[in-house]
Short mmCIF file of C-alpha atoms in Angstrom, two decimals:
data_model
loop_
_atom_site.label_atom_id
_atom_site.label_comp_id
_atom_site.label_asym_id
_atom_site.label_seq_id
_atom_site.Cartn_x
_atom_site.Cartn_y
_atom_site.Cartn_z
CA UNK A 22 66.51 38.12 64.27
CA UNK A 23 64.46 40.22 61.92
CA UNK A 24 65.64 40.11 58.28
CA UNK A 25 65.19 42.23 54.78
CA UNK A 26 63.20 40.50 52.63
CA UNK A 27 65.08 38.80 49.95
CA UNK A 28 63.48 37.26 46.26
CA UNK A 29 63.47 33.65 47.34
CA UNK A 30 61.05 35.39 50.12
CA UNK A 31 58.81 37.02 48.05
CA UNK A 32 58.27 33.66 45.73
CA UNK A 33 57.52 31.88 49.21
CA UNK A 34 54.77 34.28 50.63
CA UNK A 35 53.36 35.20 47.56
CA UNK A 36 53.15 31.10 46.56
CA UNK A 37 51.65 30.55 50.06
CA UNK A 38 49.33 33.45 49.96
CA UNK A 39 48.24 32.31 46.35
CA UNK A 40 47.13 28.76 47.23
CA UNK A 41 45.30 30.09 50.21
CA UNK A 42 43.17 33.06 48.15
CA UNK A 43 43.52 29.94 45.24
CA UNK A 44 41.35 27.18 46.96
CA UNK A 45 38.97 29.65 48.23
CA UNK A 46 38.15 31.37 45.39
CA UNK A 47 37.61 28.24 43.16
CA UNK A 48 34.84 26.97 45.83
CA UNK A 49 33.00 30.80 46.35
CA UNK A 50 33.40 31.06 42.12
CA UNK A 51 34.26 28.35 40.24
CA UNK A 52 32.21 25.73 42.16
CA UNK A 53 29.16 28.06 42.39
CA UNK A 54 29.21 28.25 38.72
CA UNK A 55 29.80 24.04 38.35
CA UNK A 56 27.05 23.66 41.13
CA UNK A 57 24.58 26.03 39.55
CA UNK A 58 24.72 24.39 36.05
CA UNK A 59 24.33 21.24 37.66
CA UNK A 60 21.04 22.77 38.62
CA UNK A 61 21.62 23.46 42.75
CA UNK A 62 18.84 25.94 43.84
CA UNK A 63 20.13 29.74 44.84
CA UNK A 64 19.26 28.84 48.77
CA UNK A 65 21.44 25.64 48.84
CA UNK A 66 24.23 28.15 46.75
CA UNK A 67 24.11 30.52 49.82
CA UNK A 68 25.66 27.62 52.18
CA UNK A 69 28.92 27.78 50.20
CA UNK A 70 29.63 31.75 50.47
CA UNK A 71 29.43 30.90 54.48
CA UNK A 72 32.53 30.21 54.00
CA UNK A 73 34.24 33.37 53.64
CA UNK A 74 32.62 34.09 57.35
CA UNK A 75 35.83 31.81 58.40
CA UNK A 76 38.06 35.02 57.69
CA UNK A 77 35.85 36.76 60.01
CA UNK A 78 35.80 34.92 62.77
CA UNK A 79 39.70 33.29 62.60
CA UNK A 80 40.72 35.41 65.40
CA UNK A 81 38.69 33.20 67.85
CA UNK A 82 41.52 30.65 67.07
CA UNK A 83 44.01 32.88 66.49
CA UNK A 84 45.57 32.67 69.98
CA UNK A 85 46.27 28.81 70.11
CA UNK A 86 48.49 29.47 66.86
CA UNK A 87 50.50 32.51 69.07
CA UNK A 88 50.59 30.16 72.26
CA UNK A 89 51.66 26.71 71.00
CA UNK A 90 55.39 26.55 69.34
CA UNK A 91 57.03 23.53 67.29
CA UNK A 92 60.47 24.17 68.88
CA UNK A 93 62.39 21.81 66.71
CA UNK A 94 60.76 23.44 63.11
CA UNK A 95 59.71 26.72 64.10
CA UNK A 96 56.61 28.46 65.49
CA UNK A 97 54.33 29.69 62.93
CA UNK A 98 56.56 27.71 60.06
CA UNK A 99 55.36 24.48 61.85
CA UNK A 100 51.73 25.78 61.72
CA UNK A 101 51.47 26.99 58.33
CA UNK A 102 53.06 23.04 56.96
CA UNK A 103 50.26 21.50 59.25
CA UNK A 104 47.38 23.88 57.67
CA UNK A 105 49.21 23.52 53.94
CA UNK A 106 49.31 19.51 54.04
CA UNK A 107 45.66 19.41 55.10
CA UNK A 108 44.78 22.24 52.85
CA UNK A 109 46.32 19.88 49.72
CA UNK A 110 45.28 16.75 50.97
CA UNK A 111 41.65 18.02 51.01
CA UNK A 112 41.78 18.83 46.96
CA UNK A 113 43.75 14.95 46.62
CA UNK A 114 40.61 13.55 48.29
CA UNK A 115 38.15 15.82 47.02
CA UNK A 116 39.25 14.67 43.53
CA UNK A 117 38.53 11.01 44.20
CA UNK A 118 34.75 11.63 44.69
CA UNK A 119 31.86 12.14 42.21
CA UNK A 120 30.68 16.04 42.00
CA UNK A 121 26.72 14.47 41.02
CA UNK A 122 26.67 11.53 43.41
CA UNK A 123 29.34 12.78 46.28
CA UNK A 124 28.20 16.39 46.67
CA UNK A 125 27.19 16.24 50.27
CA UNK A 126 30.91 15.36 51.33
CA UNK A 127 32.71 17.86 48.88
CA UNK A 128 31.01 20.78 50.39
CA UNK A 129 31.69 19.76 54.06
CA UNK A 130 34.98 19.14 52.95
CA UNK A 131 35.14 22.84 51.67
CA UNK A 132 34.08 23.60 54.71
CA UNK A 133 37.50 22.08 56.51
CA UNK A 134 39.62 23.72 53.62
CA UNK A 135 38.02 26.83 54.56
CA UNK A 136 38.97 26.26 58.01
CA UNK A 137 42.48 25.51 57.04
CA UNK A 138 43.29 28.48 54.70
CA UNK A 139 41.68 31.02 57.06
CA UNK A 140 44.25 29.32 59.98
CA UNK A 141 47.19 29.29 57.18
CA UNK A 142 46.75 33.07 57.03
CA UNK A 143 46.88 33.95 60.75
CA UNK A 144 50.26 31.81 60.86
CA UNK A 145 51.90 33.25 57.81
CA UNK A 146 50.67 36.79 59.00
CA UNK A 147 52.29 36.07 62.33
CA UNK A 148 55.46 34.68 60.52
CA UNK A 149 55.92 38.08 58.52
CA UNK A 150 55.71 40.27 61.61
CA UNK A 151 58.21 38.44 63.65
CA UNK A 152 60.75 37.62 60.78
CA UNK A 153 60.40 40.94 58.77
CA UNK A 154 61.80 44.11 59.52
CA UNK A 155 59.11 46.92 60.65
CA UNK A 156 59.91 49.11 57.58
CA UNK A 157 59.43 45.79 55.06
CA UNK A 158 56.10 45.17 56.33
CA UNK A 159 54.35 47.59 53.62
CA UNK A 160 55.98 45.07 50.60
CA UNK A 161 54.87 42.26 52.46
CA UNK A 162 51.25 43.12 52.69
CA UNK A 163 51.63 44.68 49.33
CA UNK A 164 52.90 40.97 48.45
CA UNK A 165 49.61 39.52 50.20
CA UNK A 166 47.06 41.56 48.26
CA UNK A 167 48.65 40.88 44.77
CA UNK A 168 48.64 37.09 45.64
CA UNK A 169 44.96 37.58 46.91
CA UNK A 170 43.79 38.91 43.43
CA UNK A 171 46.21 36.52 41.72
CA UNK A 172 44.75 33.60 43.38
CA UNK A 173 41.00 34.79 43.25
CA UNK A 174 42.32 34.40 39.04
CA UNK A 175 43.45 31.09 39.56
CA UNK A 176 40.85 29.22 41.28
CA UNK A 177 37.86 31.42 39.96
CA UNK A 178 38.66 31.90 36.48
CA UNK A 179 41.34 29.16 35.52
CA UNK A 180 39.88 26.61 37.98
CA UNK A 181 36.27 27.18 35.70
CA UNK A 182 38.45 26.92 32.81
CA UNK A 183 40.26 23.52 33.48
CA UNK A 184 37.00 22.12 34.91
CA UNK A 185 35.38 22.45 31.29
CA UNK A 186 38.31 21.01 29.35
CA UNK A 187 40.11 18.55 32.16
CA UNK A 188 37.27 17.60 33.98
CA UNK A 189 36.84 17.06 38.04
CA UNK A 190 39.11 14.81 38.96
CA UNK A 191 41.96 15.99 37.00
CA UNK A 192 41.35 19.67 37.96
CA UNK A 193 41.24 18.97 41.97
CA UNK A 194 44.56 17.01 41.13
CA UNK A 195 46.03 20.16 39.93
CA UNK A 196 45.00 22.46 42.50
CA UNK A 197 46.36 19.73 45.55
CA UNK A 198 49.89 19.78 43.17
CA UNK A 199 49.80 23.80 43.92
CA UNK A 200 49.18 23.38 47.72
CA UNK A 201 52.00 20.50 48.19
CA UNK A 202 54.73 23.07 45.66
CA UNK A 203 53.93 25.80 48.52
CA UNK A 204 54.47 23.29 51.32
CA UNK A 205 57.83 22.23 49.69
CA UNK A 206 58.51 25.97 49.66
CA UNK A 207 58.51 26.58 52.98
CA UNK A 208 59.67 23.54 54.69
CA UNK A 209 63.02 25.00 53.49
CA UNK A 210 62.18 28.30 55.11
CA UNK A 211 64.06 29.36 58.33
CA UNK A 212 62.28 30.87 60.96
CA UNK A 213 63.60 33.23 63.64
CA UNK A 214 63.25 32.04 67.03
CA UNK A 215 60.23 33.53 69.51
CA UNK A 216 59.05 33.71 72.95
CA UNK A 217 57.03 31.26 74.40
CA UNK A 218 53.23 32.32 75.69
CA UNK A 219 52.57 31.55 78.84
CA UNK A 220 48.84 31.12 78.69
CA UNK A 221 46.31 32.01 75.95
CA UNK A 222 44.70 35.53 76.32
CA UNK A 223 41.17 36.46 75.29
CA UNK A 224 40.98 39.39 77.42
CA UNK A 225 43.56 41.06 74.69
CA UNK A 226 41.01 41.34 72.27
CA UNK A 227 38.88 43.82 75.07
CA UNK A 228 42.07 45.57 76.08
CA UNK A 229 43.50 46.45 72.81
CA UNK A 230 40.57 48.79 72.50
CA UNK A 231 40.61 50.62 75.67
CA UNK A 232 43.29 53.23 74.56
CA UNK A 233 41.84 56.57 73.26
CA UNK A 234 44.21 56.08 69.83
CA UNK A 235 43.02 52.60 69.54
CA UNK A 236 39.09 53.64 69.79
CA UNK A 237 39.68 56.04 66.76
CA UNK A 238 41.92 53.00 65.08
CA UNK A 239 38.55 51.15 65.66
CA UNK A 240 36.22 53.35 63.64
CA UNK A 241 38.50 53.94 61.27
CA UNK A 242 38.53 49.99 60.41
CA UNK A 243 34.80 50.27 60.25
CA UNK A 244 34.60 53.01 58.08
CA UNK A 245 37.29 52.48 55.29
CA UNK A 246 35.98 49.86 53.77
CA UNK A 247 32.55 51.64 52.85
CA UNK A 248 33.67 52.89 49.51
CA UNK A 249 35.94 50.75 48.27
CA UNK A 250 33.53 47.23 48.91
CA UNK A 251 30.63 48.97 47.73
CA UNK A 252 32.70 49.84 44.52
CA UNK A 253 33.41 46.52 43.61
CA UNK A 254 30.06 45.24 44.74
CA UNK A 255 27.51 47.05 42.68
CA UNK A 256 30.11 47.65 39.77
CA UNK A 257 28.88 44.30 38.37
CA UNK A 258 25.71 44.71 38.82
CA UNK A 259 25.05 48.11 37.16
CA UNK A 260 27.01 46.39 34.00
CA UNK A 261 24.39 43.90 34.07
CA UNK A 262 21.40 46.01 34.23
CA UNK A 263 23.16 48.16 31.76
CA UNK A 264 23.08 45.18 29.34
CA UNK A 265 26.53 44.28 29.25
CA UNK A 266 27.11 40.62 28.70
CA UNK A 267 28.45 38.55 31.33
CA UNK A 268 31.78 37.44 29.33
CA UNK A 269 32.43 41.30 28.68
CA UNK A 270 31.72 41.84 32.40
CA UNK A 271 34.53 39.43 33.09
CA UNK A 272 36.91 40.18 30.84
CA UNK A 273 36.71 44.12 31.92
CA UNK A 274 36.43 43.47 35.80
CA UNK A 275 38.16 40.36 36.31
CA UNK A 276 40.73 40.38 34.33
CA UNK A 277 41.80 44.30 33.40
CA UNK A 278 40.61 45.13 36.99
CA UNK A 279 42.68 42.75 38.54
CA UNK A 280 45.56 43.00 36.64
CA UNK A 281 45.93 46.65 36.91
CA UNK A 282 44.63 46.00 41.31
CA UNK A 283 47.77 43.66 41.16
CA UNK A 284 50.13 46.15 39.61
CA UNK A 285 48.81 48.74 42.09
CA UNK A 286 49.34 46.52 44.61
CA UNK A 287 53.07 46.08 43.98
CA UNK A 288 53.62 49.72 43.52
CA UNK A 289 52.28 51.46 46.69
CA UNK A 290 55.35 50.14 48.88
CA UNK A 291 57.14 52.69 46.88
CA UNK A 292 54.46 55.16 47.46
CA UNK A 293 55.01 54.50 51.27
CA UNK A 294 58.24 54.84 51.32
CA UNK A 295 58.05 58.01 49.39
CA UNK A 296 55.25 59.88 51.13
CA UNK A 297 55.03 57.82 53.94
CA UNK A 298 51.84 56.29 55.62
CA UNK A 299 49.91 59.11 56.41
CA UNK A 300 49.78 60.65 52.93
CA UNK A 301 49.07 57.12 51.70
CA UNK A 302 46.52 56.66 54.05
CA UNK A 303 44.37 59.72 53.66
CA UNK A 304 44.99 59.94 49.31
CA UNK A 305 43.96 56.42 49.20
CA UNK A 306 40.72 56.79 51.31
CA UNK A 307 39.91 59.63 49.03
CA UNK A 308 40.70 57.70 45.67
CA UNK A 309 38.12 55.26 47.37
CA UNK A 310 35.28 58.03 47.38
CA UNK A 311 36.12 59.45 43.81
CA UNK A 312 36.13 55.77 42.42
CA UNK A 313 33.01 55.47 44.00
CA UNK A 314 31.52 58.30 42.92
CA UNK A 315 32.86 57.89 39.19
CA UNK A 316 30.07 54.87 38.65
CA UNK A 317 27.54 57.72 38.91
CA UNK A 318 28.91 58.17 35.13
CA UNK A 319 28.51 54.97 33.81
CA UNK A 320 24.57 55.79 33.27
CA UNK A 321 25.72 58.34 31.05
CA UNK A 322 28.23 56.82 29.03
CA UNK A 323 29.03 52.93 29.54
CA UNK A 324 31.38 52.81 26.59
CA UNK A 325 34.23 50.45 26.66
CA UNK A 326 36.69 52.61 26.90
CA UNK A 327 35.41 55.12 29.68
CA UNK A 328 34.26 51.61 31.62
CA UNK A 329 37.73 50.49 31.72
CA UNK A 330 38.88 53.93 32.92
CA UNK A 331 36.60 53.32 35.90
CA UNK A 332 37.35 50.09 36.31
CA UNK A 333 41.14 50.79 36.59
CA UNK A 334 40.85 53.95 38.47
CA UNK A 335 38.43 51.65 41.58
CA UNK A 336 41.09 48.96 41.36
CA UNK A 337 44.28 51.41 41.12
CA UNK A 338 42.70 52.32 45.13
CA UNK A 339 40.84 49.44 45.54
CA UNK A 340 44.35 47.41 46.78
CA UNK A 341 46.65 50.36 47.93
CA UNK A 342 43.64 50.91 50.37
CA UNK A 343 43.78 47.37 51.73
CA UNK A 344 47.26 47.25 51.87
CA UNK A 345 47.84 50.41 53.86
CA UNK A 346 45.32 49.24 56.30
CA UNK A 347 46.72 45.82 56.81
CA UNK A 348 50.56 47.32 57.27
CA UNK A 349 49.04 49.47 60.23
CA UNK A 350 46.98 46.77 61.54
CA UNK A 351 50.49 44.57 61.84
CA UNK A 352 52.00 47.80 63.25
CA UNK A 353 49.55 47.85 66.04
CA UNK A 354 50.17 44.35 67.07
CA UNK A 355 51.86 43.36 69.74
CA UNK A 356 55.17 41.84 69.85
CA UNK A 357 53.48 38.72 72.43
CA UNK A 358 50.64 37.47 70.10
CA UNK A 359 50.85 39.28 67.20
CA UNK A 360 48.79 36.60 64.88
CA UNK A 361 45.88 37.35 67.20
CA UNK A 362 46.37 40.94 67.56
CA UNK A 363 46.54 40.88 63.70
CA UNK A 364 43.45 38.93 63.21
CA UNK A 365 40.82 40.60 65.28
CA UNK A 366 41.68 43.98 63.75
CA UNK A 367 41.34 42.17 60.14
CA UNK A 368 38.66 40.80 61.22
CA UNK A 369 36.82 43.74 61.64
CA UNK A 370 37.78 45.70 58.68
CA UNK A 371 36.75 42.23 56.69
CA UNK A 372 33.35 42.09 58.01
CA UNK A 373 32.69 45.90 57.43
CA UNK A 374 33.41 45.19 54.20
CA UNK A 375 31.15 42.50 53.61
CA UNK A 376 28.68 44.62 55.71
CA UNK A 377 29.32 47.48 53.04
CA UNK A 378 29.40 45.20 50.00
CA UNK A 379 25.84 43.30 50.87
CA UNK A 380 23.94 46.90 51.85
CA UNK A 381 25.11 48.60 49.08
CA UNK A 382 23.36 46.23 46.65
CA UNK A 383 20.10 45.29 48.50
CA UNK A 384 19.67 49.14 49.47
CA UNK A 385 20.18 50.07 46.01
CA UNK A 386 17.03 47.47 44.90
CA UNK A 387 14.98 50.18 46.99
CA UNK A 388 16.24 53.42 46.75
CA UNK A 389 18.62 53.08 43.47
CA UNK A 390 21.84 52.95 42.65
CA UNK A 391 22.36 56.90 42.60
CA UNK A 392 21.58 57.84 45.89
CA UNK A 393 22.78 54.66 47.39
CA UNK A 394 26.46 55.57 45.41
CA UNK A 395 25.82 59.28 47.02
CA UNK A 396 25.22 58.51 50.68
CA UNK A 397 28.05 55.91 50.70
CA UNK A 398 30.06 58.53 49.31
CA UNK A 399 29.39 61.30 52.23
CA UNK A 400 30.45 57.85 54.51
CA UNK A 401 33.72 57.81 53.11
CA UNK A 402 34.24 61.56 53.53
CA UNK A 403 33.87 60.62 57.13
CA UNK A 404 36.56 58.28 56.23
CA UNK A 405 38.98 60.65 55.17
CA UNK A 406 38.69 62.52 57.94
CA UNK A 407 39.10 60.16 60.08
CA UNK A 408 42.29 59.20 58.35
CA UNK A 409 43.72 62.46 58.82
CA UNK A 410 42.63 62.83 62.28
CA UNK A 411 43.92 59.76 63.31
CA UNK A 412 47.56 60.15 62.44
CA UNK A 413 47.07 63.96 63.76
CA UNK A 414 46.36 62.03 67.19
CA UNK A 415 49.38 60.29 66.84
CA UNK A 416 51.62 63.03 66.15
CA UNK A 417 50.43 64.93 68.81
CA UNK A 418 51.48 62.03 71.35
CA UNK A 419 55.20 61.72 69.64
CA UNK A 420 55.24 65.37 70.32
CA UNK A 421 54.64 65.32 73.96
CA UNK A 422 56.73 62.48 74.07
CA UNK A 423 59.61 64.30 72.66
CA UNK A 424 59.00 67.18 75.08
CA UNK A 425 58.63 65.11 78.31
#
């Protein structure tokens, strides 16, 4: 039976989706800064951002979590205390080698903990949608991107921190102590009951497409990311060449951007349940383009103060945009395998914006950051239109539906 979330519940996913954004970020941030003092060339540095590309691909995997069931503990509660034991167990080993002599077997033991936290999320995801009521999803996934920039925080920036003052050892000791408090969490968690599967279905991931609402779902996850991840990717870089210094770059980005992303973030539910989705939907996607647009002025002025005005108007759409997307991704699951329903749409949307992220800033080394910041922009025009002609599609069916 589906349930209204309730506090203990929010403490539980936002713990679990912490440690998971946590572990990550220290090894694509933290340990690329540790590595790169240590002198580790910029190829060998490239091997360790592979592993974001687990996120993309976790919905090849995606239907063995949906299909096999622990009965006596609970579906996806019994996956996500497998992939959180092995996700703290791999910090408690990691911090018993050498970082100089053992490097070889840290990084492929990144590589499993990657592996692990990318499986953690499509059983927590799957958890949420079959134990949360329909209309609760929105504070969930609004719950999910706060942790996200919360953890990116914690394992980026804090990790770095107790690194330089606590060392290795003690700082991987710390981190495996947050991934075994999380387990603890949610071995007391009760799980509503589900079906069982009765075989393991690829051919979902072809037929989910072949409806004519679901083809315009499908552009609409490759276009909405365009503004928003090429926002946050050549923000830092224009501060750079702008000759702001790197501590100033952090302090502004990292920690007022995030902060005011994770406020945001906690805030749109009630914007949802105000306006609704569509209204959400299409104002967000057109925050997105201003945002964009708005670091066009930062080669005018570059002051503190108007910097942090950008920086906090990109962020204030930056995670209302993800979160709007992800609730209508988990409303277009499927009640069967919603886990791998969930993933290959979030897959998607993730690698478009890595897609949009990575262009943005090599196209901008050849044609500049102007008219790479204006052609992005027209993109996510297309975006808003595609927003509002999406959920015109879907009132038209409800329409005929009501008729018939």
């Amino acid at each position: 039976m589906k349930k209204k979330l309730v506090f203990k519940e929010y403490i539980l996913f936002l713990n679990l989706y912490i440690t998971q954004y946590m572990g990550l970020s220290f090894f694509i941030q933290a340990f690329i800064g540790i590595l790169r003092k240590n002198g580790m060339s910029l190829e060998n540095l490239g091997i360790v951002y592979m592993l974001g590309l687990f996120w993309v691909f976790r919905f090849l995997w995606a239907p063995f979590i949906d299909k096999i069931q622990f009965k006596t503990i609970g579906h996806y509660k019994g996956w996500i205390i497998i992939f959180q034991f092995f996700m703290g167990l791999i910090f408690f080993i990691i911090s018993k080698f050498n970082i100089s002599s053992d490097l070889q077997s840290i990084i492929i033991l990144s590589v499993f903990f990657a592996f692990f936290s990318s499986s953690q999320t499509i059983a927590l995801d799957g958890l949420i949608y079959k134990n949360v009521f329909k209309k609760e999803r929105s504070k969930a996934m609004s719950i999910k991107m706060a942790s996200g920039l919360i953890g990116m925080v914690l394992g980026g920036g804090v990790g770095l921190i107790l690194y330089t003052h606590l060392g290795w050892q003690k700082t991987m000791m710390i981190l495996a102590l947050c991934m075994f408090v999380a387990l603890i969490q949610v071995i007391f968690y009760k799980e509503t009951k589900t079906k069982n599967i009765k075989e393991i279905n690829y051919k979902q991931f072809i037929s989910f497409w072949k409806e004519k609402t679901k083809k315009q779902w499908l552009i609409l996850l490759l276009l909405y990311p365009a503004a928003m991840s090429a926002a946050y990717g050549l923000l830092t870089p224009i501060l750079v060449d702008l000759s702001w210094s790197l501590d100033r770059i952090g302090y502004i980005v990292h920690i007022i951007g995030y902060s005011i992303g994770v406020c945001a973030s906690f805030s749109i539910y009630w914007f949802i349940e105000k306006y609704g989705k569509r209204k959400v939907l299409i104002f967000s996607s057109l925050g997105q383009v201003l945002g964009l647009l708005m670091l066009l002025i930062l080669f005018k002025n570059n002051s503190t103060i108007v910097t942090v005005l950008i920086v906090g108007f990109i962020f204030s759409f930056y995670t209302p945009a993800t979160v709007i997307m992800s609730t209508l991704m988990m409303d277009k699951s499927s009640k069967q395998t919603p886990a791998a329903q969930f993933a290959i749409q979030h897959s998607i949307f993730s690698f478009s914006g890595i897609s949009f992220t990575s262009l943005s800033i090599f196209l901008s080394d050849t044609f500049g950051y102007s008219n790479i910041i204006i052609f992005i922009s027209i993109i996510g025009l297309f975006t808003v239109y595609s927003a509002y002609k999406i959920k015109l599609e879907e009132e038209k069916n409800l329409l005929k539906n009501e008729i018939s």
